Every structure is written in structure tokens, then in C-alpha cells.
Coordinates of C-alpha atoms in Angstrom, one line a residue:
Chain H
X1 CA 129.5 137.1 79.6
X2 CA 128.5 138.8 82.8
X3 CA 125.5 137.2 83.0
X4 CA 126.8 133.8 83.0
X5 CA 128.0 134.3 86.8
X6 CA 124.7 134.8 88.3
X7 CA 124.3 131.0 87.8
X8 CA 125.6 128.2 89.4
X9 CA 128.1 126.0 88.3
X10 CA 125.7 123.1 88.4
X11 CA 123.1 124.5 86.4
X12 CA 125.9 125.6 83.7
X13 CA 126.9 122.7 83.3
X14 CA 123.7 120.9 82.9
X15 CA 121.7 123.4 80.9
X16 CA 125.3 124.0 78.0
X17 CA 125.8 120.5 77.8
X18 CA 121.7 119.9 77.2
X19 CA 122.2 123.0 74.3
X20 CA 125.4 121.6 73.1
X21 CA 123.6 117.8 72.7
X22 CA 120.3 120.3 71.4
X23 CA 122.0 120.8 67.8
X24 CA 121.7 117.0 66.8
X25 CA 119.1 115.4 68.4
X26 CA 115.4 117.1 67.3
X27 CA 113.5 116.5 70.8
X28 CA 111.7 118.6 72.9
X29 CA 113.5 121.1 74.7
X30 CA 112.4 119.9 78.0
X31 CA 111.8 116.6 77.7
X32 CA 115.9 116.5 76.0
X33 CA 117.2 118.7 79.6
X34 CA 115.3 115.7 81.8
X35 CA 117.2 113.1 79.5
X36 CA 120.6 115.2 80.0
X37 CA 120.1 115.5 83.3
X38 CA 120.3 112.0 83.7
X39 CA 124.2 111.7 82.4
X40 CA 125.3 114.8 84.2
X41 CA 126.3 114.2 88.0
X42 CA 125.0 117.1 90.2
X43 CA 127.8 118.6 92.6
X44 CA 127.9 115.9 95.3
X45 CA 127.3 118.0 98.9
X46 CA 129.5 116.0 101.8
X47 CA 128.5 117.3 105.1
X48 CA 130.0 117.3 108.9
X49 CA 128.1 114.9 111.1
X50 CA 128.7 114.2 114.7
X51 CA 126.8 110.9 115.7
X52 CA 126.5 108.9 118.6
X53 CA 126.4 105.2 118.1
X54 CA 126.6 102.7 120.8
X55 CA 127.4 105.3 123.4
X56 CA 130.2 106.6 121.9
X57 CA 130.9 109.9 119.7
X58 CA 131.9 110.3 116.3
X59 CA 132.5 113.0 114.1
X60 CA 132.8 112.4 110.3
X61 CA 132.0 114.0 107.0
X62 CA 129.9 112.1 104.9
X63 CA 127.8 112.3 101.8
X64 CA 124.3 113.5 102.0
X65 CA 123.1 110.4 100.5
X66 CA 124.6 108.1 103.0
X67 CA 122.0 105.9 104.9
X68 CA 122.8 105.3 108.9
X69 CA 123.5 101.6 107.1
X70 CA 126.4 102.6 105.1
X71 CA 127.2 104.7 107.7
X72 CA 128.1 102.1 110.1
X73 CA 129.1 99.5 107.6
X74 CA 131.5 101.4 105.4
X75 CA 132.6 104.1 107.4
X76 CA 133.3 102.7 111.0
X77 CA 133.4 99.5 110.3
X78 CA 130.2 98.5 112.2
X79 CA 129.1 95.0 110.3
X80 CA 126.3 93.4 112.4
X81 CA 123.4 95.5 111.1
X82 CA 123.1 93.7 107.5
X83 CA 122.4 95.1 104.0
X84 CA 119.7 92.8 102.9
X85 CA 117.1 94.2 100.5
X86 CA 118.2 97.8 100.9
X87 CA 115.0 98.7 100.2
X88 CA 112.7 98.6 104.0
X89 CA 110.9 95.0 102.9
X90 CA 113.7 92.8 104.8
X91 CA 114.5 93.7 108.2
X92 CA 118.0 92.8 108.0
X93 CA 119.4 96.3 109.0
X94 CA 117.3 96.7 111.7
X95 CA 119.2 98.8 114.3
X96 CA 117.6 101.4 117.5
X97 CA 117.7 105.2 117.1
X98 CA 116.5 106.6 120.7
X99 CA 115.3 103.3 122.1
X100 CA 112.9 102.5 118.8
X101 CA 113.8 100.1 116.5
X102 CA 113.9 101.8 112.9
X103 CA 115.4 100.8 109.1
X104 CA 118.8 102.1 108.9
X105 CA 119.1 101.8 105.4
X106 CA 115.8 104.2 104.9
X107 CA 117.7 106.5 107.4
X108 CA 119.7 109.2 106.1
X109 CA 122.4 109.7 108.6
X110 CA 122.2 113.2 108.1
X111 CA 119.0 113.0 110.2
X112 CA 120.6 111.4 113.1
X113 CA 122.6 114.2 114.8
X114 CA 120.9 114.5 118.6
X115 CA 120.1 111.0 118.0
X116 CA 121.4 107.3 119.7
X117 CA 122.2 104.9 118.0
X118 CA 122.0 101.2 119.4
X119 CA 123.5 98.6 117.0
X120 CA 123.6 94.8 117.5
X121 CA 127.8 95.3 118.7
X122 CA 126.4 97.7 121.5
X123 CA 124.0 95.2 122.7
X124 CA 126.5 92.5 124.9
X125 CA 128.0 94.2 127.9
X126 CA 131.6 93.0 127.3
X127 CA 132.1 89.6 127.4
X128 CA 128.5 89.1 128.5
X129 CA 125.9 88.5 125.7
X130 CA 122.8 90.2 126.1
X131 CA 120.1 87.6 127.8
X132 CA 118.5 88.3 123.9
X133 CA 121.7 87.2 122.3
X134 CA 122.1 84.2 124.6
X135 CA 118.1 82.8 123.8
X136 CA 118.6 83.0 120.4
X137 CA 121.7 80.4 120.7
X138 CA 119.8 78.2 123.3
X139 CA 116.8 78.4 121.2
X140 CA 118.5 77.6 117.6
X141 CA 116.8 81.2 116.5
X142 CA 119.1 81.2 113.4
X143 CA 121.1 79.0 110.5
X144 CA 122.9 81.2 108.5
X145 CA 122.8 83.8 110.6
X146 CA 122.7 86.6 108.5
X147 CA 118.9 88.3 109.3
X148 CA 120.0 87.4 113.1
X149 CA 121.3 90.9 114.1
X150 CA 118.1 92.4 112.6
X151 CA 116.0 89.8 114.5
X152 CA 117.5 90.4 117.6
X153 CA 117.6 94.0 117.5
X154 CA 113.7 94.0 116.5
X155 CA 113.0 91.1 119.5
X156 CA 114.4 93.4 121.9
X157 CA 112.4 96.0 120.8
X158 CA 109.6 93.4 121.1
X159 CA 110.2 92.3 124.1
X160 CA 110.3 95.8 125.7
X161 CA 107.3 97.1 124.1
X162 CA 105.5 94.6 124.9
X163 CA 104.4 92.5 122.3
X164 CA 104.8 89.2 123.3
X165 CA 101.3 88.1 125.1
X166 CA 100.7 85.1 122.6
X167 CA 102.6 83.5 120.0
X168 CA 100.4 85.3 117.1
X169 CA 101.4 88.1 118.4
X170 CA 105.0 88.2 118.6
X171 CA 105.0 86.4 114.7
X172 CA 102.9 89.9 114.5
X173 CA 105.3 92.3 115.3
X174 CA 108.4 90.6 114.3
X175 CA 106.6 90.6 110.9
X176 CA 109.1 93.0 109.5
X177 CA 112.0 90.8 109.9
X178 CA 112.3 88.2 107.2
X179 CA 114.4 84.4 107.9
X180 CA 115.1 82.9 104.5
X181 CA 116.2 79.9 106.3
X182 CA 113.0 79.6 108.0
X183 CA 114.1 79.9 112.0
X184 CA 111.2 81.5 112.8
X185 CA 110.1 79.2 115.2
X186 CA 113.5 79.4 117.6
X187 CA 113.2 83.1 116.8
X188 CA 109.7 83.0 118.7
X189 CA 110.9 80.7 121.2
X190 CA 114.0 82.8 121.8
X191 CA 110.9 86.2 122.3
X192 CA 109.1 83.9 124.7
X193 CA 111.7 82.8 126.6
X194 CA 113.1 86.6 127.1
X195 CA 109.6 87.7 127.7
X196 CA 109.7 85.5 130.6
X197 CA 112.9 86.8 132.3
Chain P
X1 CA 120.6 108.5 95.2
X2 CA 121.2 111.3 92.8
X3 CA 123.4 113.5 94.7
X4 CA 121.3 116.5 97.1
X5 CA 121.7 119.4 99.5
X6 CA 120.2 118.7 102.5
X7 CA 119.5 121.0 105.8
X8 CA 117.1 121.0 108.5
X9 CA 113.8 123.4 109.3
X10 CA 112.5 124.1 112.7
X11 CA 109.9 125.5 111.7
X12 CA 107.0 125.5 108.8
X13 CA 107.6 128.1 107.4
X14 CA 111.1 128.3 107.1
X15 CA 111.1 124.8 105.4
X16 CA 108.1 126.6 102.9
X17 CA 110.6 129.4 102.2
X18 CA 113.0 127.0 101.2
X19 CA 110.9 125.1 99.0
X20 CA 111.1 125.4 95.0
X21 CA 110.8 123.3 92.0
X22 CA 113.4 120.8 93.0
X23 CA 113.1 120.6 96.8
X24 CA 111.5 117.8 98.5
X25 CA 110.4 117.6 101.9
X26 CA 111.6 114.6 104.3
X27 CA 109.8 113.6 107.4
X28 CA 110.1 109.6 108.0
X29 CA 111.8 109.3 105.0
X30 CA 110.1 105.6 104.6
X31 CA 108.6 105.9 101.3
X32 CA 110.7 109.0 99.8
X33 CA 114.4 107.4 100.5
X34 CA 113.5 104.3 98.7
X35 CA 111.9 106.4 95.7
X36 CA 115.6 108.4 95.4
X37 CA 117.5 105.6 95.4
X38 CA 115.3 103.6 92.3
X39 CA 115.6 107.9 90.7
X40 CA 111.9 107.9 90.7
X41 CA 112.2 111.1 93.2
X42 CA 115.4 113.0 92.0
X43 CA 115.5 115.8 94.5
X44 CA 118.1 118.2 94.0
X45 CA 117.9 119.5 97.7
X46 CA 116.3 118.2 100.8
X47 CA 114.4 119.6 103.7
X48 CA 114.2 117.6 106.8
X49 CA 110.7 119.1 108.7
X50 CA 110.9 116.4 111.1
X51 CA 111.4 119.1 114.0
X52 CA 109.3 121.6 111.4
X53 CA 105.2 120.0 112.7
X54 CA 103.1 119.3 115.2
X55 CA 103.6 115.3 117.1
X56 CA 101.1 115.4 119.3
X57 CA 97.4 113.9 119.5
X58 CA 95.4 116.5 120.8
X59 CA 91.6 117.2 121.7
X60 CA 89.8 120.1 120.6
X61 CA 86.4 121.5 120.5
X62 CA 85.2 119.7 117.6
X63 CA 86.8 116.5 118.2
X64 CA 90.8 116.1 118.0
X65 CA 94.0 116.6 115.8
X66 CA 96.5 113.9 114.9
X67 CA 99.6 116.4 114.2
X68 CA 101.6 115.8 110.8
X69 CA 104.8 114.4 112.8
X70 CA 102.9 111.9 115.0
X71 CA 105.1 108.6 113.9
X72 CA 102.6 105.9 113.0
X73 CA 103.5 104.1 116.0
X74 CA 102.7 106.7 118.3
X75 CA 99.4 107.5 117.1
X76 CA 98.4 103.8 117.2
X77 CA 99.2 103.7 120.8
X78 CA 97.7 107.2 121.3
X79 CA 95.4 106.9 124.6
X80 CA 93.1 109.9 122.7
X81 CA 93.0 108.1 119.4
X82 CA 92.3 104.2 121.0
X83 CA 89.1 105.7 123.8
X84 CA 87.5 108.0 120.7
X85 CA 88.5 106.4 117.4
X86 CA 90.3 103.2 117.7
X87 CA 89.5 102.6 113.9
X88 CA 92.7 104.4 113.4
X89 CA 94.8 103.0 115.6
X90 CA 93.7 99.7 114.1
X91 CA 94.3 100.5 110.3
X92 CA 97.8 101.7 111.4
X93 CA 98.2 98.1 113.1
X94 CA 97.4 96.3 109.8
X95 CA 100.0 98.1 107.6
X96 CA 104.0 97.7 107.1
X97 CA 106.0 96.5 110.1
X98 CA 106.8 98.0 113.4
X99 CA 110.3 99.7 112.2
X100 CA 109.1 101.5 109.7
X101 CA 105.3 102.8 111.6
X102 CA 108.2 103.8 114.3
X103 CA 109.5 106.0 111.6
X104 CA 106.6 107.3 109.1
X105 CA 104.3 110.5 110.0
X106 CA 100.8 110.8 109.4
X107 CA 100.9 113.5 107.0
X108 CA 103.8 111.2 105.3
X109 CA 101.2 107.9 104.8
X110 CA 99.0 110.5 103.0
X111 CA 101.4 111.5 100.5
X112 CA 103.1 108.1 100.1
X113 CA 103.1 107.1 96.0
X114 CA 101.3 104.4 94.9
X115 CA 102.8 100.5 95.4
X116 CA 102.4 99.7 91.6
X117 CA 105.1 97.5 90.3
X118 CA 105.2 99.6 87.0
X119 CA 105.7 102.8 88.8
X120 CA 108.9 101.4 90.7
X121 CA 110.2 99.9 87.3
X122 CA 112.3 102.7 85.4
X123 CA 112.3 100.8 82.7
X124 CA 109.0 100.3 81.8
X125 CA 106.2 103.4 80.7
X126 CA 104.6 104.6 83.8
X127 CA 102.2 107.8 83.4
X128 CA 102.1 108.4 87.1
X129 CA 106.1 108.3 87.2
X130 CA 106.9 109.8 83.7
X131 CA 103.2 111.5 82.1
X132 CA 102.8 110.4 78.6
X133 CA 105.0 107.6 78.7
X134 CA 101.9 105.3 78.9
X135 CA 100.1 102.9 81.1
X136 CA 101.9 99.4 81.4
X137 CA 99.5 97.8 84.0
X138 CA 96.0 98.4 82.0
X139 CA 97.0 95.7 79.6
X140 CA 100.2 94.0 82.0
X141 CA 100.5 92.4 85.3
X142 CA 97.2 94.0 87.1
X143 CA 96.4 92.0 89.9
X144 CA 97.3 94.5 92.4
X145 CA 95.3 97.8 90.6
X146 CA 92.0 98.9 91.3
X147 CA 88.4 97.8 90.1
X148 CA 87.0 101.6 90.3
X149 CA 88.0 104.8 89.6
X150 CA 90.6 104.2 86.9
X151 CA 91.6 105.8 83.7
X152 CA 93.2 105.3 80.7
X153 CA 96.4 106.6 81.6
X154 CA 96.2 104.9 85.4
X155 CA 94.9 102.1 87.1
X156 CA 97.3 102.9 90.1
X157 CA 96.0 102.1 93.9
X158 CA 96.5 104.2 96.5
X159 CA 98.6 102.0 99.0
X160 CA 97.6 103.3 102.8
X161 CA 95.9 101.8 105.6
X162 CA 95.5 105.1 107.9
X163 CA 93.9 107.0 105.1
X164 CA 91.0 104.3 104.7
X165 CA 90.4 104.9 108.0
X166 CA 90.4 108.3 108.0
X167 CA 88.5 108.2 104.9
X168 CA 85.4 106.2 106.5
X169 CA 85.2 108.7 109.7
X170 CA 85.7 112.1 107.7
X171 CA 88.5 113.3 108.5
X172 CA 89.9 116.5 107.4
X173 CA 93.7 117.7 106.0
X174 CA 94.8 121.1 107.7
X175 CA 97.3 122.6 105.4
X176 CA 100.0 125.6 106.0
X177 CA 101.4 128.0 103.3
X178 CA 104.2 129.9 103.4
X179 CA 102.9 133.0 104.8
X180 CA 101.2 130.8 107.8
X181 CA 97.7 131.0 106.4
X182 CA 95.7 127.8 106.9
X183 CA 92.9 125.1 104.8
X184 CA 90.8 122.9 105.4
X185 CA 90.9 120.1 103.2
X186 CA 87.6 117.7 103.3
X187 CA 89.4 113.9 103.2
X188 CA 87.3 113.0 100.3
X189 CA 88.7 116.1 98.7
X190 CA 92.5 115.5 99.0
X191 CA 93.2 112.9 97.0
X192 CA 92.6 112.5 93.5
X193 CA 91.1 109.8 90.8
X194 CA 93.8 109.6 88.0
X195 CA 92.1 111.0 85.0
X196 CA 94.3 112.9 82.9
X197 CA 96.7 113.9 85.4
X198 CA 98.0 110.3 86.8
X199 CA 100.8 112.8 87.8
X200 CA 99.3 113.9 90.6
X201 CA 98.0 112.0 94.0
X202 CA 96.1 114.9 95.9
X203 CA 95.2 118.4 95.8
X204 CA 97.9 119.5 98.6
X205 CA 98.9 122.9 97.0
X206 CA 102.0 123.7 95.8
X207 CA 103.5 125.4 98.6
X208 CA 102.1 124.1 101.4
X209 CA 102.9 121.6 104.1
X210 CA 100.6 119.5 106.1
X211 CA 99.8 120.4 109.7
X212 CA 97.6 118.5 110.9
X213 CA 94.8 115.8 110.6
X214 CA 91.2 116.5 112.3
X215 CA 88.7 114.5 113.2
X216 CA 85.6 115.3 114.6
X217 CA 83.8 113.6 117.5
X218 CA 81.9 111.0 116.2
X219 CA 79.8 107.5 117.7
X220 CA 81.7 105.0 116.2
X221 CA 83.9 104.0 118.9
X222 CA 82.4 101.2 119.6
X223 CA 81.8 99.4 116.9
X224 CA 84.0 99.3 114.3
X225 CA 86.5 97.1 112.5
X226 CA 89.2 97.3 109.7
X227 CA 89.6 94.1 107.6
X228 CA 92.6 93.3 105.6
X229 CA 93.1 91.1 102.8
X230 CA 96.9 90.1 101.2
X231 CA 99.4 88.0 99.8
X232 CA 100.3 87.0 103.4
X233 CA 99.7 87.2 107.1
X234 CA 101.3 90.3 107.8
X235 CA 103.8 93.1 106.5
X236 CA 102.2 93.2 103.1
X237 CA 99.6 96.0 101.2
X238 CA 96.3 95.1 100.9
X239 CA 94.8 93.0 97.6
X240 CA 92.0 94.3 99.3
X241 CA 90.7 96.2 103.0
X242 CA 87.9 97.7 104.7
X243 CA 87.0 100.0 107.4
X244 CA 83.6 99.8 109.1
X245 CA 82.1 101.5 111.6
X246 CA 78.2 101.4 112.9
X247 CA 76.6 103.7 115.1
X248 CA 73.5 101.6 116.7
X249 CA 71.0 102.4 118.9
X250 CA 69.9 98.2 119.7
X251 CA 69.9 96.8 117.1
X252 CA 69.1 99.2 114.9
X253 CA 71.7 101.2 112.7
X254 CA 71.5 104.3 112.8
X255 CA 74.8 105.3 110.7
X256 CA 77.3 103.3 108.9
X257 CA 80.6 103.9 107.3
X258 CA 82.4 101.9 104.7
X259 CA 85.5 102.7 103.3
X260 CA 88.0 100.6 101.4
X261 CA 91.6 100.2 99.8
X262 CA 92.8 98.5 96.9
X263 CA 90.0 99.5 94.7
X264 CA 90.8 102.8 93.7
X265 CA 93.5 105.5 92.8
X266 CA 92.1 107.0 96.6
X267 CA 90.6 105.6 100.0
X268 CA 87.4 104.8 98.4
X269 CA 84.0 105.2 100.5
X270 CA 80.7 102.8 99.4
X271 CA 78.7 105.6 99.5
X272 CA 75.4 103.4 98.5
X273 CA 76.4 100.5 101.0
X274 CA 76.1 103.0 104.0
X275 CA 72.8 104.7 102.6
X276 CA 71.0 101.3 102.5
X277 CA 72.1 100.7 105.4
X278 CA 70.9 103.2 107.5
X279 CA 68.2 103.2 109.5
X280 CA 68.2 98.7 108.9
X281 CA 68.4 96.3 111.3
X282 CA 72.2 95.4 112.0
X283 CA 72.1 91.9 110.4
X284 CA 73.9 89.7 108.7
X285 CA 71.1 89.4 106.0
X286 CA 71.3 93.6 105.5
X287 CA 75.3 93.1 105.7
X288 CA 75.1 91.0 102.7
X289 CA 72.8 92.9 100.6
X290 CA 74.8 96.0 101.6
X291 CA 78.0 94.3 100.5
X292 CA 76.5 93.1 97.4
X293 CA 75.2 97.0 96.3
X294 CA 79.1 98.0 96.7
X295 CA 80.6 95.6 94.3
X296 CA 77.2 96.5 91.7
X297 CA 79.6 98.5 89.9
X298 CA 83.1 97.4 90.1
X299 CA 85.1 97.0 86.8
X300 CA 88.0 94.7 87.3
X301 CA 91.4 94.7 84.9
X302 CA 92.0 91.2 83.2
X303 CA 93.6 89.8 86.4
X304 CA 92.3 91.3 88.9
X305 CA 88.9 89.7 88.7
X306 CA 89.3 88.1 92.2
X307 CA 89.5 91.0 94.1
X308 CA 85.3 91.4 93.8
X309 CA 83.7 88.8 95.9
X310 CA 87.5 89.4 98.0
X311 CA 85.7 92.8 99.0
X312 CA 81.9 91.3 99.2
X313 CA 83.6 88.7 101.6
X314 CA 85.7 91.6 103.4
X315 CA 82.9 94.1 103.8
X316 CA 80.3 91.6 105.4
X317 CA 83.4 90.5 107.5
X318 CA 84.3 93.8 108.8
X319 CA 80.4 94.6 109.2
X320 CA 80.2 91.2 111.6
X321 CA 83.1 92.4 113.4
X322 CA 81.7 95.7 114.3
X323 CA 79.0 93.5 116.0
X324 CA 82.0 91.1 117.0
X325 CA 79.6 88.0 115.8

């Protein structure tokens, strides 16, 4: 039918298959198209994306969906910033987007074009750890290590905003960065010992 | 994530002509990226308006406006905002963690969806998330809902900090429509108590985008204080909080404003609490009693019993601290 081109293929395909599944299962019409829609997967829309990430430029094509987390962990192989909730309560993926330190996985890369992005791999110049990097060893700031590169990313943010006048407040503002193994007291140490640099 | 179409507005109203039924707007992306990943928010198409609003603080003749982009970060460290009302700047302070204040907008903590467990579990009946499915915190794990306000179908709190704030000094909601025509929307006014349409959070019209959030000059400067209460130090929402603010001329009180979270579906303001107060000496005796004609009427859910001398505690706290006694 003529008509039938005047839509698109997604909504075809959604609203035939919710008619087709219509003839045996006595629901509501629209309360049956929000189940359907549940099975059928919408047309998945990838998208050109030039980023800059630790100084450098890339230009990939990537999923709308895909958080400046997966972004750097499964497509360019950029590991430090950790997947730990996934879900902006942990802190682990912590990375900087213009000099602020932000959740990469609540980012959607698509938003970052125009942007920086500083990860925990672009903080070391080299072979030379970054003073933040280097307190964190002297100060025993981790165990297992795997909240550090959110820790360290949010203590440098700490340190240059300012936040470190008293103990309370840097346990304050680092508040968003959560150490199952409990280091939080080298991770303070490590802050105060920056701070005083 | 369900899979979208994304694309980018520079302006208002070319993100409000893009807008339809299945669009969704994304600014800090905080709250609304976490929703699409549980598919509580299935957008089929995304508009980023971070480059769409207003992010500046700015004074005006009536008193100043906080534009929808502001970052919550920014407007906490807003020289306007901490001389005239630091209220706000320390309500912002008291809620989530730095990264994700550096990324939120003001307009975005206004619209933010409610922090019930319920709501965030698909697989339990949630009027708010799915109407008619049912309530499963009325009669379930409560401890977290509100003592005022509820229905039936909701007893949902809303989750913000900011708005308290903004509640207690009177803020208004400037909103945009499509063809650039603007409302004024009194705070009180924009969001809703759950009634029959848990559904819906505020009275933002359909097609319309935040612009801006006004505040006029006011005395409180001075004295005021926001008090939090929750399940730890910091980076938590509130069991219960409360903004205060007293305008005094000596000793006397010559205004007050209470407002509070975690009691209601809204930023809920102790309308009776201020009216006694006014005009009393600023005490800790007329703190009390004030305190104590708040809770009067409070109906707490089977486990949430605790949060009522919680708020008589945190109202005669905040009041003390506007006095800093």
C-alpha cells in the first residue's frame, strides 16, 4: 500500500508486530504496543565523534548510547578510569572533562565533542608520576587499588579547587569517591600532603 | 540504554521544535542517563540543550536569575548567589558529590524523579513509573517516603536539596515555549502532590523548557541555615532537611521561612511554623514551639515513624543556626 511508505521502518515494525501479537492476546491496545515495544529493538543510530582525550585526537563512530566510560575502556583501550557501580553512587570512573572532574559513565560521549578529556593515563608526564600519583604511594592511599584512579582524579580536582583547609573538609569533597577497602585515611593524607606542595 | 537518536540544540527553541512524544531533553544528564539505562526513561530521541539556556547568575531589578544551565557547582560558588542568598549555595553543598554538582543544571535538580527504591525497581508496581500498576512502598519498605502530602497511589519524596531552598525564599520557574513566549511559575506552584496523577512531578507544560530561576531580593542573607539529616555523613539524600531563614530586627523576628525535604512528594514549606513565628522573640523557647506546630500534623508510613521528632530536632537546629547559638 502506498500509504505504508510514509512511515518509518521502525515504527512498522513495532506497530505490525504489536497487531500481528494483537489477534491472541485480549489486552489493551496500548498498554499491549508498550509491552511489544519492549522485545522489538529500535534502529540503533551510530554516530561520528571526534574527541580529544589526554591531548590527543580521535575520531571514531560510536553508538549513541555509549558513555565517555565505555568509550575509553572498550574502544581505545583506556583502562584506568573504572566501571564500578555504573550508576554515579561510586566514584570509580571519575575522569576531567575541561579541567572539572565529572562521572564518565553518566556522560554520553556524544556530548563531549569541543570537550578535553583528562584520564588518570594522561596525568604522569612520562616516566614521571604526577606529585598526586606519587602521595598516594608514599601515603599507602590504596589496597586493591581499584577506586584509586577515581580517587586520584577527584584529589586533584580537590586539591586545585581548593578544598583541602581541614581534614573534614577534604573527607567532604572526596565524599563521592567510595574505598571498599577502607584507605581513606592515606587518601586524606595523600590530599594533605599535595595540598602542601 | 534502549537505543536513541541524538543531536544537539543551540538554541531553545530549536530544541522545542524538535520535541514530540518520545523526545527527551538532556542537560547534565546525571539523573536522566541513569533512568535509560534501568529503561525507566526509554527515549527514542535525544536533545542535548546544554548549549540551548542561559549559565549565568545574573542581577536584575527585582532581585536575580540563576539561568537553567548554571551547573550546580557554579551556582554554589556564584559570588551574586553567596553575598545575597547563600541559602542556596548551601543546600547545593549538602547534596550528591562534587562530580556530579560539576555536571547537573539548575533547571535539571528541579525536574530530577523521585529517589524511591520502588520507582528504580522495574520489577516491582510503581504508579509514578508505570500509573496503575500500584503503590509498593505504602504498605513495603517506607522509611525513605514522606509523612505529608501523600496519596494512595504515591508516597514518593521529592529528592532535591536546591529546591528546598528555593522553596523557603520564593523563588519563581521562568518557562519558554516554542514560539518564545514566557511564564512565570510561583515555586510553590511547580511541583505537584501525587494525588491521582503520581505520573507527574510538576506543572512544566508540555512544550516548554526551563529558562531560568528568579529570585527576588529578600533580608535573609544573614541568617539562615540548611540542616541535613541521612544515612551517612555525606553524599547521601536526605531522611530528612531544612531550610531556615530569619529576618530580625534585634532580637525580634520579623519574618521567618521554613522549608523542608523528605516529607513530601514537593519542597514542603511549614507554613504555620513561620506564622507563629513572626513578630516573636528569636528564641530557643519560640524555636521549639514553632517546631513542634510543624510536626502537629504529620502522618508517618509504618516505618517511617522516626523521621518526626528527626524534623522537630532539625527545624530547631536549623533555627539556632540562623542565630549561630
Amino acid at each position: 500500500m502506498k500509504q505504508e511508505y510514509n512511515f518509518s521502518r521502525r515504527f512498522f515494525l513495532k506497530t505490525s508486530s504489536a497487531l500481528g501479537a494483537l489477534a491472541f492476546i485480549p489486552k489493551g491496545v496500548k498498554a499491549f504496543y508498550e509491552e511489544v515495544k519492549n522485545f522489538i529493538v529500535p534502529a540503533k543510530e551510530q554516530i561520528p565523534l571526534k574527541v580529544s582525550i589526554n591531548k590527543k585526537s580521535y575520531a571514531i563512530k560510536a553508538d549513541t548510547r555509549t558513555t565517555l566510560l565505555d568509550l575509553l575502556r572498550e574502544d581505545l583501550n583506556l583502562t584506568g578510569a573504572k566501571k564500578g557501580c555504573d550508576h554515579g553512587q561510586c566514584g570509580a570512573c571519575t575522569v576531567h572533562v575541561d579541567g572539572q572532574r565529572v562521572l564518565s559513565c553518566l556522560t554520553l560521549a556524544a556530548t563531549l565533542p569541543g570537550k578535553e578529556v583528562t584520564t588518570i593515563e594522561g596525568l604522569a608526564n612520562g616516566d614521571q608520576l604526577h606529585p598526586m600519583q606519587e602521595a598516594f604511594i608514599a601515603c599507602d592511599g590504596f589496597q586493591c587499588g581499584y577506586c584509586t584512579p577515581g580517587q586520584i582524579m577527584s584529589a586533584v580536582a580537590c586539591v586545585k579547587e581548593g578544598h583541602t583547609k581541614s581534614i573534614a573538609e577534604i573527607k567532604e569533597f572526596m565524599s563521592g569517591n567510595l574505598c571498599r577497602c577502607g584507605a581513606y585515611n592515606g587518601i586524606v593524607e595523600s590530599i594533605q600532603k599535595v595540598a602542601a606542595q | 540504554m534502549r537505543p536513541f537518536l541524538f543531536s544537539k540544540s543551540s538554541a531553545a527553541n530549536q530544541a522545542l521544535a524538535k520535541k514530540n512524544h518520545s523526545t527527551q531533553f538532556i542537560a547534565g544528564g546525571t539523573n536522566l542517563v541513569d533512568l535509560m539505562k534501568k529503561h525507566i526513561a526509554n527515549p527514542e530521541s535525544l536533545v542535548d540543550i546544554s548549549s540551548a539556556l542561559p549559565n549565568k547568575v545574573e542581577n536584575t531589578t527585582k532581585g536575580i536569575s540563576i539561568g537553567a544551565m548554571m551547573r550546580n557547582s557554579a551556582t554554589a560558588n556564584d559570588a551574586i548567589i553567596l553575598a545575597k542568598f547563600p541559602l542556596v549555595a548551601k543546600a547545593i553543598l549538602a547534596g550528591a558529590s562534587p562530580q556530579i554538582r560539576n555536571m547537573a543544571s539548575a533547571a535539571g535538580n528541579l525536574l530530577q524523579r523521585t529517589r524511591c527504591p520502588y520507582f528504580y525497581d522495574v520489577t516491582t508496581p510503581c504508579n509514578k513509573r508505570q500509573p496503575g500498576s500500584g503503590c509498593s512502598a505504602i504498605n513495603g519498605e517506607n522509611r525513605m517516603s514522606a509523612v505529608a502530602g501523600y496519596s494512595e497511589q504515591c508516597v514518593a519524596v521529592h529528592p532535591s536539596d536546591l529546591c528546598v531552598a528555593l522553596a523557603a525564599l520564593d523563588a519563581s520557574v521562568v518557562v519558554n515555549d516554542k514560539d518564545g513566549k514566557t511564564q512565570t511559575i510561583a515555586f510553590q506552584d511547580f511541583h505537584r502532590l501525587p494525588g491521582n496523577t503520581p505520573q507527574k512531578d510538576n506543572n512544566l507544560p508540555a512544550n516548554a523548557l526551563i529558562r531560568a530561576i528568579e529570585i527576588a531580593a529578600n533580608p535573609f542573607a544573614k541568617n539562615n541555615a540548611y540542616v541535613k539529616l541521612r544515612d551517612r555523613d555525606s553524599y547521601a539524600f536526605a531522611l530528612v532537611s531544612v531550610a531556615a531563614a530569619l529576618h530580625l530586627n534585634g532580637d525580634k523576628i520579623v519574618e521567618a521561612r521554613l522549608a523542608s525535604g523528605g516529607v513530601a512528594h514537593k519542597p514542603w514549606r511549614w507554613l504555620a511554623a513561620e506564622k507563629y513565628l513572626k513578630g516573636k522573640t528569636a528564641n530557643i523557647a519560640n524555636f521549639e514551639a514553632a517546631a513542634n506546630i510543624a510536626i502537629k500534623d504529620l502522618k508517618p508510613l509504618s516505618h517511617n515513624g522516626f523521621k518526626i521528632p528527626m524534623l522537630k530536632g532539625a527545624i530547631e537546629t536549623a533555627l539556632k543556626q540562623c542565630l549561630d547559638l
